[in-house]
Short mmCIF file of N, CA and C in Angstrom, two decimals:
data_model
loop_
_atom_site.label_atom_id
_atom_site.label_comp_id
_atom_site.label_asym_id
_atom_site.label_seq_id
_atom_site.Cartn_x
_atom_site.Cartn_y
_atom_site.Cartn_z
N MET A 1 11.36 19.98 30.04
CA MET A 1 10.78 18.76 29.47
C MET A 1 10.52 18.95 27.98
N ASN A 2 10.99 18.02 27.19
CA ASN A 2 10.79 18.09 25.74
C ASN A 2 9.77 17.06 25.28
N VAL A 3 9.10 17.37 24.20
CA VAL A 3 8.14 16.44 23.62
C VAL A 3 8.51 16.23 22.16
N TYR A 4 8.44 14.97 21.74
CA TYR A 4 8.76 14.64 20.36
C TYR A 4 7.48 14.68 19.55
N VAL A 5 7.41 15.57 18.57
CA VAL A 5 6.19 15.73 17.78
C VAL A 5 6.47 15.45 16.31
N CYS A 6 5.63 14.62 15.73
CA CYS A 6 5.76 14.32 14.30
C CYS A 6 4.54 14.82 13.55
N MET A 7 4.79 15.46 12.41
CA MET A 7 3.69 15.94 11.59
C MET A 7 3.89 15.48 10.16
N CYS A 8 2.80 15.00 9.55
CA CYS A 8 2.89 14.50 8.18
C CYS A 8 2.06 15.35 7.23
N VAL A 9 2.62 15.57 6.05
CA VAL A 9 1.89 16.31 5.01
C VAL A 9 1.85 15.43 3.77
N CYS A 10 0.63 15.25 3.24
CA CYS A 10 0.48 14.41 2.05
C CYS A 10 0.03 15.25 0.86
N VAL A 11 0.64 14.97 -0.29
CA VAL A 11 0.27 15.67 -1.52
C VAL A 11 -0.13 14.63 -2.55
N CYS A 12 -1.32 14.82 -3.13
CA CYS A 12 -1.80 13.86 -4.13
C CYS A 12 -1.92 14.53 -5.50
N VAL A 13 -1.50 13.80 -6.53
CA VAL A 13 -1.63 14.28 -7.90
C VAL A 13 -2.45 13.26 -8.68
N CYS A 14 -3.55 13.73 -9.28
CA CYS A 14 -4.42 12.82 -10.02
C CYS A 14 -4.41 13.13 -11.51
N MET A 15 -4.13 12.12 -12.31
CA MET A 15 -4.25 12.24 -13.76
C MET A 15 -5.14 11.08 -14.19
N CYS A 16 -4.52 10.04 -14.78
CA CYS A 16 -5.30 8.82 -15.04
C CYS A 16 -5.48 8.05 -13.74
N VAL A 17 -4.48 8.14 -12.90
CA VAL A 17 -4.54 7.52 -11.58
C VAL A 17 -4.06 8.54 -10.56
N CYS A 18 -4.31 8.27 -9.29
CA CYS A 18 -3.88 9.18 -8.24
C CYS A 18 -2.64 8.63 -7.54
N MET A 19 -1.67 9.50 -7.38
CA MET A 19 -0.48 9.12 -6.64
C MET A 19 -0.29 10.09 -5.49
N CYS A 20 -0.04 9.55 -4.31
CA CYS A 20 0.14 10.40 -3.14
C CYS A 20 1.54 10.23 -2.56
N VAL A 21 2.10 11.34 -2.17
CA VAL A 21 3.41 11.32 -1.52
C VAL A 21 3.28 11.99 -0.17
N CYS A 22 3.73 11.30 0.87
CA CYS A 22 3.64 11.86 2.21
C CYS A 22 5.03 12.12 2.77
N VAL A 23 5.16 13.28 3.40
CA VAL A 23 6.43 13.63 4.03
C VAL A 23 6.17 13.90 5.51
N CYS A 24 6.97 13.27 6.35
CA CYS A 24 6.80 13.46 7.79
C CYS A 24 8.02 14.17 8.38
N VAL A 25 7.75 15.12 9.25
CA VAL A 25 8.82 15.85 9.91
C VAL A 25 8.64 15.74 11.42
N CYS A 26 9.69 15.35 12.09
CA CYS A 26 9.62 15.22 13.54
C CYS A 26 10.52 16.26 14.21
N VAL A 27 9.99 16.91 15.22
CA VAL A 27 10.76 17.93 15.91
C VAL A 27 10.53 17.84 17.42
N TYR A 28 11.49 18.35 18.15
CA TYR A 28 11.34 18.46 19.60
C TYR A 28 10.82 19.84 19.94
N VAL A 29 9.81 19.90 20.77
CA VAL A 29 9.29 21.19 21.21
C VAL A 29 9.18 21.19 22.73
N TYR A 30 9.33 22.36 23.31
CA TYR A 30 9.15 22.49 24.75
C TYR A 30 7.66 22.52 25.06
N VAL A 31 7.28 21.86 26.14
CA VAL A 31 5.87 21.78 26.53
C VAL A 31 5.28 23.18 26.72
N MET A 32 6.04 24.08 27.33
CA MET A 32 5.53 25.41 27.60
C MET A 32 5.36 26.23 26.31
N ASN A 33 6.10 25.85 25.26
CA ASN A 33 6.03 26.59 24.01
C ASN A 33 5.18 25.86 22.96
N LEU A 34 4.55 24.77 23.37
CA LEU A 34 3.79 23.95 22.43
C LEU A 34 2.66 24.73 21.77
N PHE A 35 1.92 25.51 22.57
CA PHE A 35 0.81 26.28 22.03
C PHE A 35 1.30 27.31 21.02
N THR A 36 2.43 27.94 21.32
CA THR A 36 3.00 28.93 20.42
C THR A 36 3.41 28.28 19.10
N GLN A 37 4.02 27.11 19.18
CA GLN A 37 4.45 26.39 17.98
C GLN A 37 3.25 26.05 17.11
N ILE A 38 2.18 25.56 17.72
CA ILE A 38 0.97 25.20 16.98
C ILE A 38 0.35 26.43 16.33
N THR A 39 0.33 27.55 17.05
CA THR A 39 -0.24 28.78 16.52
C THR A 39 0.56 29.27 15.32
N LEU A 40 1.88 29.23 15.41
CA LEU A 40 2.73 29.67 14.31
C LEU A 40 2.55 28.78 13.09
N LEU A 41 2.44 27.47 13.31
CA LEU A 41 2.24 26.54 12.21
C LEU A 41 0.88 26.76 11.55
N SER A 42 -0.13 27.03 12.37
CA SER A 42 -1.47 27.27 11.84
C SER A 42 -1.48 28.52 10.96
N LEU A 43 -0.79 29.57 11.40
CA LEU A 43 -0.73 30.80 10.63
C LEU A 43 0.06 30.61 9.34
N ALA A 44 1.09 29.76 9.41
CA ALA A 44 1.95 29.53 8.25
C ALA A 44 1.22 28.81 7.13
N PHE A 45 0.27 27.97 7.50
CA PHE A 45 -0.42 27.17 6.48
C PHE A 45 -1.71 27.81 5.99
N LYS A 46 -2.05 28.99 6.53
CA LYS A 46 -3.28 29.65 6.08
C LYS A 46 -3.03 30.44 4.81
#
């Protein structure tokens, strides 16, 4: 069984005004490997 997961990352740059750009990435992950995927992503962003 596969699950479709989308994750968005937003980056904002402020000078005189603030502009934000958001990028979304969607991937298929196996339900049994979902916890592993989340753990790897958490470690990657630390």
